[in-house]
């Protein structure tokens, strides 16, 4: 009899919840395969899940700005709202498989227009990487995945706003500075 251990992803990462056990925001195949291939085997990229409240989603987002905890029920109501508007909000997460916790997040919002032959524009929003793992190309992978989704959804351009400090990061991701942002805080 062979003494080789029999392994499966679930046995290898006992805490990790595979996609088929989750309620996801959109179909995981929407995420470009090439980005998946570039990730370390301990990492997994997937759409946001309804239970990601329990996987540090809000904690990771808090490196970006103030995040107040709405509680599980309100979090899931927001998830349900986003999922009720298909082909509009694509929020992705990178999961650390050994802990089943989120370490990077990002979204692309698809704006469906009347101009340019009913064209669409992808707006990249809310990119955040856990400070313990910044500088390991996870931000780059999130941007590559979101840009790929935007292109796959037929957007004629993908845009984002950022601070001066983050311009070099987005340039590394292939983005160029163009036009100006105007804002009115309410
Ligand atoms: N200045 C210069 N270069 C940078 C910077 C920076 N601030 N940040 C990253 N880079 C470079 C890296 O050195 C790397 O270059 P290389 O390919 O030559 O090695 C390349 O950009 C890719 O960097 P990553 O390792 O993928 O960056 P990281 O995983 O740390 O993610 C991010 C970058 C998202 C800015 C992260 O630091 C973060 O979460 N910061 C706090 C939150 C934040 O500012 N988010 C962006 C808000 S803008 C928006 O949401 C649209």
Short mmCIF file of C-alpha atoms and ligand atoms in Angstrom, two decimals:
data_model
loop_
_atom_site.label_atom_id
_atom_site.label_comp_id
_atom_site.label_asym_id
_atom_site.label_seq_id
_atom_site.Cartn_x
_atom_site.Cartn_y
_atom_site.Cartn_z
CA UNK A 1 0.00 0.00 0.00
CA UNK A 2 1.31 3.49 -0.82
CA UNK A 3 2.45 5.64 2.10
CA UNK A 4 1.98 8.84 0.06
CA UNK A 5 -0.29 11.29 1.93
CA UNK A 6 -3.57 12.00 0.20
CA UNK A 7 -4.08 15.77 0.05
CA UNK A 8 -6.82 18.07 -1.12
CA UNK A 9 -7.07 21.86 -0.88
CA UNK A 10 -9.46 21.52 2.07
CA UNK A 11 -7.09 19.21 3.99
CA UNK A 12 -4.10 21.36 3.15
CA UNK A 13 -5.83 24.51 4.45
CA UNK A 14 -8.33 23.30 7.08
CA UNK A 15 -9.69 26.80 7.81
CA UNK A 16 -10.07 27.93 4.18
CA UNK A 17 -13.64 28.03 2.81
CA UNK A 18 -13.71 27.15 -0.92
CA UNK A 19 -15.81 29.23 -3.31
CA UNK A 20 -18.53 26.62 -3.77
CA UNK A 21 -19.40 26.86 -0.05
CA UNK A 22 -19.90 30.63 -0.21
CA UNK A 23 -22.57 33.07 -1.39
CA UNK A 24 -20.50 35.24 -3.74
CA UNK A 25 -21.21 38.71 -5.12
CA UNK A 26 -20.65 37.56 -8.73
CA UNK A 27 -19.35 34.53 -10.64
CA UNK A 28 -15.69 33.80 -9.78
CA UNK A 29 -14.84 33.07 -13.43
CA UNK A 30 -15.17 36.81 -14.06
CA UNK A 31 -11.75 37.21 -12.39
CA UNK A 32 -8.94 36.85 -14.99
CA UNK A 33 -7.21 33.45 -14.82
CA UNK A 34 -3.82 35.08 -15.38
CA UNK A 35 -4.08 36.98 -12.08
CA UNK A 36 -4.95 33.76 -10.21
CA UNK A 37 -1.88 32.08 -11.69
CA UNK A 38 0.42 34.87 -10.45
CA UNK A 39 -0.66 34.44 -6.81
CA UNK A 40 1.29 32.43 -4.22
CA UNK A 41 -0.39 29.01 -3.58
CA UNK A 42 -1.26 30.14 -0.02
CA UNK A 43 -3.43 32.91 -1.48
CA UNK A 44 -6.80 32.85 -3.22
CA UNK A 45 -8.59 35.64 -5.10
CA UNK A 46 -12.38 35.60 -5.28
CA UNK A 47 -15.49 37.80 -5.28
CA UNK A 48 -16.68 39.20 -1.95
CA UNK A 49 -18.74 36.67 0.03
CA UNK A 50 -21.80 37.33 2.20
CA UNK A 51 -19.89 36.01 5.24
CA UNK A 52 -16.75 38.13 4.71
CA UNK A 53 -17.78 40.29 7.66
CA UNK A 54 -16.16 37.47 9.68
CA UNK A 55 -12.97 37.47 7.58
CA UNK A 56 -11.61 40.93 8.47
CA UNK A 57 -13.11 42.73 5.47
CA UNK A 58 -13.81 45.92 7.44
CA UNK A 59 -10.52 45.74 9.30
CA UNK A 60 -8.56 45.64 6.01
CA UNK A 61 -10.64 48.54 4.64
CA UNK A 62 -9.78 50.60 7.71
CA UNK A 63 -6.22 51.19 6.40
CA UNK A 64 -7.91 53.35 3.77
CA UNK A 65 -10.31 55.47 5.80
CA UNK A 66 -12.66 55.54 8.77
CA UNK A 67 -14.75 52.37 8.92
CA UNK A 68 -17.57 52.10 11.42
CA UNK A 69 -18.80 48.59 12.17
CA UNK A 70 -22.44 48.30 11.05
CA UNK A 71 -22.88 44.81 12.54
CA UNK A 72 -23.38 41.55 10.65
CA UNK A 73 -27.05 42.07 9.68
CA UNK A 74 -26.47 45.54 8.15
CA UNK A 75 -23.30 44.29 6.41
CA UNK A 76 -25.25 41.45 4.82
CA UNK A 77 -28.09 43.80 3.85
CA UNK A 78 -25.52 45.94 1.99
CA UNK A 79 -24.13 42.79 0.33
CA UNK A 80 -27.66 41.80 -0.77
CA UNK A 81 -28.26 45.29 -2.19
CA UNK A 82 -25.07 45.10 -4.27
CA UNK A 83 -25.88 41.61 -5.48
CA UNK A 84 -29.39 42.69 -6.54
CA UNK A 85 -27.77 45.02 -9.11
CA UNK A 86 -25.85 42.56 -11.30
CA UNK A 87 -23.03 43.70 -13.62
CA UNK A 88 -22.52 46.85 -11.53
CA UNK A 89 -20.36 46.23 -8.47
CA UNK A 90 -17.40 43.87 -8.55
CA UNK A 91 -15.70 43.70 -5.16
CA UNK A 92 -12.84 41.21 -4.92
CA UNK A 93 -10.79 39.95 -2.00
CA UNK A 94 -7.49 38.12 -1.61
CA UNK A 95 -7.70 35.44 1.07
CA UNK A 96 -4.81 34.06 3.10
CA UNK A 97 -5.74 30.36 2.94
CA UNK A 98 -4.02 29.21 6.18
CA UNK A 99 -6.11 31.69 8.22
CA UNK A 100 -9.12 32.13 5.88
CA UNK A 101 -8.81 35.87 6.43
CA UNK A 102 -8.90 38.72 3.90
CA UNK A 103 -5.59 40.48 3.32
CA UNK A 104 -6.42 42.68 0.30
CA UNK A 105 -9.59 44.15 -1.21
CA UNK A 106 -10.74 46.33 -4.08
CA UNK A 107 -13.80 47.18 -6.17
CA UNK A 108 -14.69 48.24 -9.67
CA UNK A 109 -18.03 49.95 -10.16
CA UNK A 110 -19.36 49.73 -13.73
CA UNK A 111 -21.22 52.88 -14.79
CA UNK A 112 -23.63 52.16 -17.64
CA UNK A 113 -23.91 55.28 -19.84
CA UNK A 114 -26.07 56.54 -22.70
CA UNK A 115 -23.16 58.07 -24.63
CA UNK A 116 -20.58 56.28 -26.79
CA UNK A 117 -23.18 53.83 -28.04
CA UNK A 118 -24.42 52.90 -24.54
CA UNK A 119 -20.82 52.61 -23.37
CA UNK A 120 -19.65 51.78 -19.85
CA UNK A 121 -16.86 53.11 -17.63
CA UNK A 122 -15.16 51.18 -14.83
CA UNK A 123 -14.46 53.12 -11.62
CA UNK A 124 -11.85 51.52 -9.39
CA UNK A 125 -12.56 52.18 -5.70
CA UNK A 126 -11.51 51.23 -2.17
CA UNK A 127 -8.18 49.47 -2.71
CA UNK A 128 -6.63 48.31 0.54
CA UNK A 129 -3.91 45.84 1.54
CA UNK A 130 -3.28 44.68 5.13
CA UNK A 131 -0.20 46.68 6.31
CA UNK A 132 1.58 43.44 7.32
CA UNK A 133 1.68 42.29 3.68
CA UNK A 134 2.02 45.54 1.74
CA UNK A 135 4.85 45.63 -0.79
CA UNK A 136 4.28 42.01 -1.92
CA UNK A 137 2.45 42.85 -5.17
CA UNK A 138 -1.02 42.17 -3.75
CA UNK A 139 -2.18 45.71 -4.57
CA UNK A 140 -0.89 45.18 -8.10
CA UNK A 141 -2.80 41.88 -8.42
CA UNK A 142 -6.01 43.52 -7.17
CA UNK A 143 -5.67 46.31 -9.76
CA UNK A 144 -4.86 43.81 -12.53
CA UNK A 145 -7.93 41.75 -11.62
CA UNK A 146 -10.26 44.76 -11.45
CA UNK A 147 -8.92 46.21 -14.70
CA UNK A 148 -9.42 42.81 -16.36
CA UNK A 149 -13.01 42.64 -15.09
CA UNK A 150 -13.69 46.18 -16.33
CA UNK A 151 -12.31 45.32 -19.77
CA UNK A 152 -14.22 42.03 -19.87
CA UNK A 153 -17.42 43.92 -19.07
CA UNK A 154 -16.75 46.07 -22.14
CA UNK A 155 -15.80 49.34 -20.41
CA UNK A 156 -14.16 51.75 -22.82
CA UNK A 157 -11.98 53.09 -19.98
CA UNK A 158 -11.14 52.35 -16.35
CA UNK A 159 -10.49 55.30 -14.04
CA UNK A 160 -9.76 56.04 -10.39
CA UNK A 161 -8.96 58.87 -7.97
CA UNK A 162 -5.96 58.73 -5.66
CA UNK A 163 -3.67 60.85 -3.49
CA UNK A 164 -0.34 62.14 -4.87
CA UNK A 165 1.37 59.59 -2.61
CA UNK A 166 -0.24 56.69 -4.47
CA UNK A 167 0.44 57.95 -8.01
CA UNK A 168 3.69 55.90 -8.33
CA UNK A 169 1.79 52.74 -7.32
CA UNK A 170 -0.88 53.27 -9.99
CA UNK A 171 1.79 54.11 -12.56
CA UNK A 172 3.38 50.73 -11.77
CA UNK A 173 -0.05 49.22 -12.46
CA UNK A 174 -0.08 50.84 -15.93
CA UNK A 175 -2.28 53.87 -15.18
CA UNK A 176 -1.41 57.44 -16.25
CA UNK A 177 -2.41 60.77 -14.73
CA UNK A 178 -5.18 62.44 -16.75
CA UNK A 179 -7.53 65.38 -16.07
CA UNK A 180 -8.49 66.60 -12.56
CA UNK A 181 -10.82 65.56 -9.78
CA UNK A 182 -13.40 68.00 -8.35
CA UNK A 183 -15.04 67.23 -5.01
CA UNK A 184 -17.67 68.74 -2.71
CA UNK A 185 -17.82 67.13 0.69
CA UNK A 186 -21.30 66.99 2.17
N1 LIG B 1 5.13 54.82 -3.81
C1 LIG B 1 5.93 54.30 -4.78
N2 LIG B 1 5.80 53.03 -5.27
C2 LIG B 1 4.87 52.25 -4.71
C3 LIG B 1 4.01 52.70 -3.69
C4 LIG B 1 4.16 54.06 -3.24
N3 LIG B 1 3.37 54.58 -2.30
N4 LIG B 1 3.19 51.70 -3.34
C5 LIG B 1 3.52 50.65 -4.12
N5 LIG B 1 4.52 51.00 -4.95
C6 LIG B 1 5.16 50.16 -5.98
C7 LIG B 1 5.84 48.95 -5.37
O1 LIG B 1 7.14 49.25 -4.94
C8 LIG B 1 5.80 47.99 -6.54
O2 LIG B 1 6.82 48.35 -7.45
P1 LIG B 1 7.78 47.23 -8.15
O3 LIG B 1 6.88 46.48 -9.10
O4 LIG B 1 8.83 48.03 -8.84
O5 LIG B 1 8.29 46.37 -7.06
C9 LIG B 1 4.47 48.30 -7.23
O6 LIG B 1 4.15 49.65 -6.84
C10 LIG B 1 3.35 47.38 -6.80
O7 LIG B 1 3.20 47.51 -5.39
P2 LIG B 1 2.44 46.45 -4.48
O8 LIG B 1 3.40 45.60 -3.73
O9 LIG B 1 1.43 45.73 -5.30
O10 LIG B 1 1.71 47.44 -3.46
P3 LIG B 1 0.85 47.05 -2.19
O11 LIG B 1 0.46 45.63 -2.19
O12 LIG B 1 1.55 47.55 -0.98
O13 LIG B 1 -0.47 47.93 -2.41
C11 LIG B 1 -1.50 50.04 -1.79
C12 LIG B 1 -0.39 49.33 -2.61
C13 LIG B 1 -2.85 49.50 -2.24
C14 LIG B 1 -1.42 51.52 -2.06
C15 LIG B 1 -1.26 49.67 -0.30
O14 LIG B 1 -0.04 50.20 0.11
C16 LIG B 1 -2.36 50.20 0.64
O15 LIG B 1 -3.29 49.48 0.97
N6 LIG B 1 -2.20 51.45 1.10
C17 LIG B 1 -3.18 52.05 2.07
C18 LIG B 1 -4.55 52.28 1.45
C19 LIG B 1 -4.48 53.08 0.15
O16 LIG B 1 -3.84 54.13 0.06
N7 LIG B 1 -5.18 52.57 -0.90
C20 LIG B 1 -5.27 53.20 -2.22
C21 LIG B 1 -6.34 54.25 -2.21
S1 LIG B 1 -6.74 54.86 -3.83
C22 LIG B 1 -8.12 53.94 -4.34
O17 LIG B 1 -8.68 53.21 -3.58
C23 LIG B 1 -8.63 54.11 -5.79
#
